[in-house]
mmCIF file of C-alpha atoms in Angstrom:
data_model
loop_
_atom_site.group_PDB
_atom_site.id
_atom_site.type_symbol
_atom_site.label_atom_id
_atom_site.label_comp_id
_atom_site.label_asym_id
_atom_site.label_seq_id
_atom_site.Cartn_x
_atom_site.Cartn_y
_atom_site.Cartn_z
ATOM 1 C CA MET A 635 80.220 155.754 90.044
ATOM 2 C CA SER A 636 83.643 158.004 89.872
ATOM 3 C CA THR A 637 86.388 156.377 87.635
ATOM 4 C CA LEU A 638 90.133 157.494 88.171
ATOM 5 C CA ILE A 639 92.551 156.740 84.929
ATOM 6 C CA LEU A 640 96.199 157.340 85.808
ATOM 7 C CA LYS A 641 99.404 156.914 83.587
ATOM 8 C CA THR A 642 102.535 155.931 84.696
ATOM 9 C CA LYS A 643 105.987 155.719 82.590
ATOM 10 C CA ILE A 644 108.125 153.614 84.509
ATOM 11 C CA ASN A 645 111.761 152.971 82.565
ATOM 12 C CA ALA A 646 111.561 148.857 83.857
ATOM 13 C CA PRO A 647 110.438 145.602 82.108
ATOM 14 C CA ILE A 648 106.462 145.131 81.819
ATOM 15 C CA GLU A 649 106.923 141.638 84.079
ATOM 16 C CA LYS A 650 109.066 143.670 87.096
ATOM 17 C CA CYS A 651 106.683 146.286 87.178
ATOM 18 C CA PHE A 652 103.271 143.511 86.817
ATOM 19 C CA ASP A 653 104.942 141.828 90.203
ATOM 20 C CA LEU A 654 105.602 144.808 92.367
ATOM 21 C CA SER A 655 101.752 146.240 91.773
ATOM 22 C CA ARG A 656 100.940 142.964 93.083
ATOM 23 C CA SER A 657 103.075 142.710 96.059
ATOM 24 C CA LEU A 658 101.406 142.921 99.459
ATOM 25 C CA ASP A 659 104.739 143.728 100.547
ATOM 26 C CA LEU A 660 105.101 146.757 98.742
ATOM 27 C CA HIS A 661 101.389 147.602 99.234
ATOM 28 C CA THR A 662 101.762 147.962 102.808
ATOM 29 C CA GLU A 663 105.307 149.917 102.642
ATOM 30 C CA SER A 664 103.741 152.673 100.497
ATOM 31 C CA MET A 665 100.965 152.952 102.544
ATOM 32 C CA LYS A 666 102.544 153.295 105.624
ATOM 33 C CA SER A 667 101.264 156.806 106.938
ATOM 34 C CA TYR A 668 97.756 155.572 106.264
ATOM 35 C CA LYS A 669 98.316 152.764 108.904
ATOM 36 C CA GLU A 670 97.386 149.873 106.109
ATOM 37 C CA LYS A 671 98.343 146.683 106.527
ATOM 38 C CA VAL A 672 97.181 142.856 106.213
ATOM 39 C CA VAL A 673 94.892 141.527 108.482
ATOM 40 C CA GLY A 674 93.536 138.334 106.443
ATOM 41 C CA GLY A 675 93.726 136.489 103.447
ATOM 42 C CA LYS A 676 96.857 136.190 101.485
ATOM 43 C CA LEU A 677 99.195 137.982 103.886
ATOM 44 C CA THR A 678 102.658 138.402 102.166
ATOM 45 C CA GLY A 679 104.168 137.899 98.719
ATOM 46 C CA LEU A 680 102.796 137.887 95.103
ATOM 47 C CA ILE A 681 98.788 138.152 95.173
ATOM 48 C CA ASP A 682 97.316 135.917 92.519
ATOM 49 C CA LEU A 683 94.058 135.013 90.536
ATOM 50 C CA GLY A 684 91.259 133.860 93.049
ATOM 51 C CA GLU A 685 93.446 135.165 96.421
ATOM 52 C CA GLN A 686 91.691 137.421 98.516
ATOM 53 C CA VAL A 687 93.393 139.980 101.158
ATOM 54 C CA THR A 688 91.695 142.098 104.170
ATOM 55 C CA TRP A 689 93.586 145.225 104.509
ATOM 56 C CA GLN A 690 93.039 147.298 107.612
ATOM 57 C CA ALA A 691 93.328 151.213 106.950
ATOM 58 C CA SER A 692 92.420 154.201 108.735
ATOM 59 C CA HIS A 693 91.226 157.415 106.321
ATOM 60 C CA PHE A 694 89.965 160.871 107.263
ATOM 61 C CA ALA A 695 90.559 159.607 111.060
ATOM 62 C CA ILE A 696 88.466 156.912 110.226
ATOM 63 C CA SER A 697 89.542 152.845 110.789
ATOM 64 C CA PHE A 698 87.516 150.370 108.664
ATOM 65 C CA LYS A 699 88.621 146.768 107.094
ATOM 66 C CA MET A 700 88.310 146.022 103.352
ATOM 67 C CA THR A 701 88.247 142.825 101.701
ATOM 68 C CA ASN A 702 89.596 142.380 97.790
ATOM 69 C CA LYS A 703 89.809 139.501 95.612
ATOM 70 C CA ILE A 704 91.767 139.067 92.410
ATOM 71 C CA THR A 705 89.132 138.165 89.650
ATOM 72 C CA ALA A 706 90.969 138.553 86.561
ATOM 73 C CA MET A 707 94.482 138.341 85.852
ATOM 74 C CA LYS A 708 96.814 137.668 82.443
ATOM 75 C CA LYS A 709 100.236 137.579 83.064
ATOM 76 C CA PRO A 710 101.911 140.262 82.632
ATOM 77 C CA PHE A 711 99.315 142.213 80.978
ATOM 78 C CA TYR A 712 96.698 143.218 83.929
ATOM 79 C CA PHE A 713 94.650 142.059 86.323
ATOM 80 C CA VAL A 714 91.795 143.293 88.607
ATOM 81 C CA ASP A 715 91.228 143.656 92.121
ATOM 82 C CA GLU A 716 87.359 144.086 93.367
ATOM 83 C CA MET A 717 86.045 144.924 96.692
ATOM 84 C CA LEU A 718 84.090 142.011 98.252
ATOM 85 C CA LYS A 719 83.468 143.857 101.416
ATOM 86 C CA GLY A 720 84.196 146.970 103.248
ATOM 87 C CA PRO A 721 83.297 150.662 103.056
ATOM 88 C CA PHE A 722 82.285 151.525 99.061
ATOM 89 C CA LYS A 723 78.805 150.688 97.451
ATOM 90 C CA LEU A 724 81.226 149.385 94.645
ATOM 91 C CA LEU A 725 84.984 149.329 93.813
ATOM 92 C CA HIS A 726 86.839 147.610 90.740
ATOM 93 C CA HIS A 727 90.388 148.382 90.222
ATOM 94 C CA GLN A 728 92.323 147.500 86.754
ATOM 95 C CA HIS A 729 95.595 147.715 86.787
ATOM 96 C CA HIS A 730 97.050 147.187 82.579
ATOM 97 C CA PHE A 731 100.382 147.117 81.539
ATOM 98 C CA THR A 732 102.013 148.032 78.058
ATOM 99 C CA ALA A 733 105.636 147.139 77.146
ATOM 100 C CA ALA A 734 106.830 150.154 74.956
ATOM 101 C CA GLY A 735 110.840 149.423 74.479
ATOM 102 C CA THR A 736 112.686 149.799 77.689
ATOM 103 C CA PHE A 737 109.904 151.329 79.285
ATOM 104 C CA THR A 738 106.550 149.715 80.761
ATOM 105 C CA GLU A 739 103.051 152.084 80.763
ATOM 106 C CA MET A 740 101.046 151.262 83.597
ATOM 107 C CA THR A 741 97.349 152.389 83.260
ATOM 108 C CA ASP A 742 95.045 152.563 86.509
ATOM 109 C CA ILE A 743 91.262 152.465 85.602
ATOM 110 C CA PHE A 744 89.796 153.077 89.398
ATOM 111 C CA ALA A 745 86.130 152.825 89.301
ATOM 112 C CA PHE A 746 84.788 153.726 92.743
ATOM 113 C CA GLN A 747 80.883 154.400 94.282
ATOM 114 C CA SER A 748 80.562 155.456 98.222
ATOM 115 C CA PRO A 749 77.374 154.192 99.544
ATOM 116 C CA MET A 750 74.145 156.659 100.978
ATOM 117 C CA GLY A 751 73.106 157.361 97.228
ATOM 118 C CA LEU A 752 73.150 161.049 96.532
ATOM 119 C CA ILE A 753 74.987 161.999 99.979
ATOM 120 C CA GLY A 754 77.520 159.210 98.256
ATOM 121 C CA ARG A 755 78.084 160.460 94.945
ATOM 122 C CA ALA A 756 78.332 164.271 96.608
ATOM 123 C CA VAL A 757 81.321 163.231 98.825
ATOM 124 C CA ASP A 758 83.022 161.293 95.451
ATOM 125 C CA SER A 759 83.007 164.152 93.368
ATOM 126 C CA LEU A 760 83.555 167.048 96.125
ATOM 127 C CA PHE A 761 86.711 165.407 97.390
ATOM 128 C CA LEU A 762 87.034 161.698 97.497
ATOM 129 C CA LYS A 763 87.631 161.568 93.541
ATOM 130 C CA ARG A 764 90.892 163.832 94.431
ATOM 131 C CA TYR A 765 91.859 162.370 97.572
ATOM 132 C CA LEU A 766 91.889 158.767 95.998
ATOM 133 C CA HIS A 767 93.708 160.089 92.911
ATOM 134 C CA LYS A 768 96.496 161.173 95.089
ATOM 135 C CA LEU A 769 97.107 158.326 97.146
ATOM 136 C CA LEU A 770 97.174 156.182 93.788
ATOM 137 C CA THR A 771 99.720 158.456 92.508
ATOM 138 C CA ALA A 772 102.093 158.543 95.509
ATOM 139 C CA ARG A 773 101.779 154.523 95.646
ATOM 140 C CA ASN A 774 102.391 154.453 91.587
ATOM 141 C CA GLN A 775 105.652 156.177 92.412
ATOM 142 C CA VAL A 776 106.341 154.102 94.523
ATOM 143 C CA ILE A 777 105.927 151.592 92.463
ATOM 144 C CA LYS A 778 108.003 153.170 90.360
ATOM 145 C CA SER A 779 110.885 154.030 92.060
ATOM 146 C CA VAL A 780 111.425 150.604 93.247
ATOM 147 C CA ALA A 781 111.067 149.400 89.501
ATOM 148 C CA GLU A 782 113.871 151.511 88.293
ATOM 149 C CA LEU A 783 116.364 150.745 90.774
ATOM 150 C CA PRO A 784 119.151 148.973 89.288
#
């Protein structure tokens, strides 16, 4: 299993950062270049505990669907989404938020594992980990830019 840890400092209240991170509409906007769209489950708005969303996306010229569920949440401090069905053997994404004065520190702990045993582990370490880091960083920059709007 591979794990990414990203920290993003945002000049905005914790509640705003928490809600923007749960926004299906903002997620869709931030992933437009990957043709991600919601095709099932909760379709718009803020996803909440116990709710599911099915995404359709295209990465590496491969189109696929992935269903995730919010399995844990303590507003506005953290939530967890886990893949129920999709291209990974395992996907577990923790979103943590810590208030620090006028700033919020947003921490992503993104654990994943590709299928196909040894071949999947090689794919993860050779390029998928870097690709997912770039993808999450870009998404976090969209959250940051929207959160810091007056």
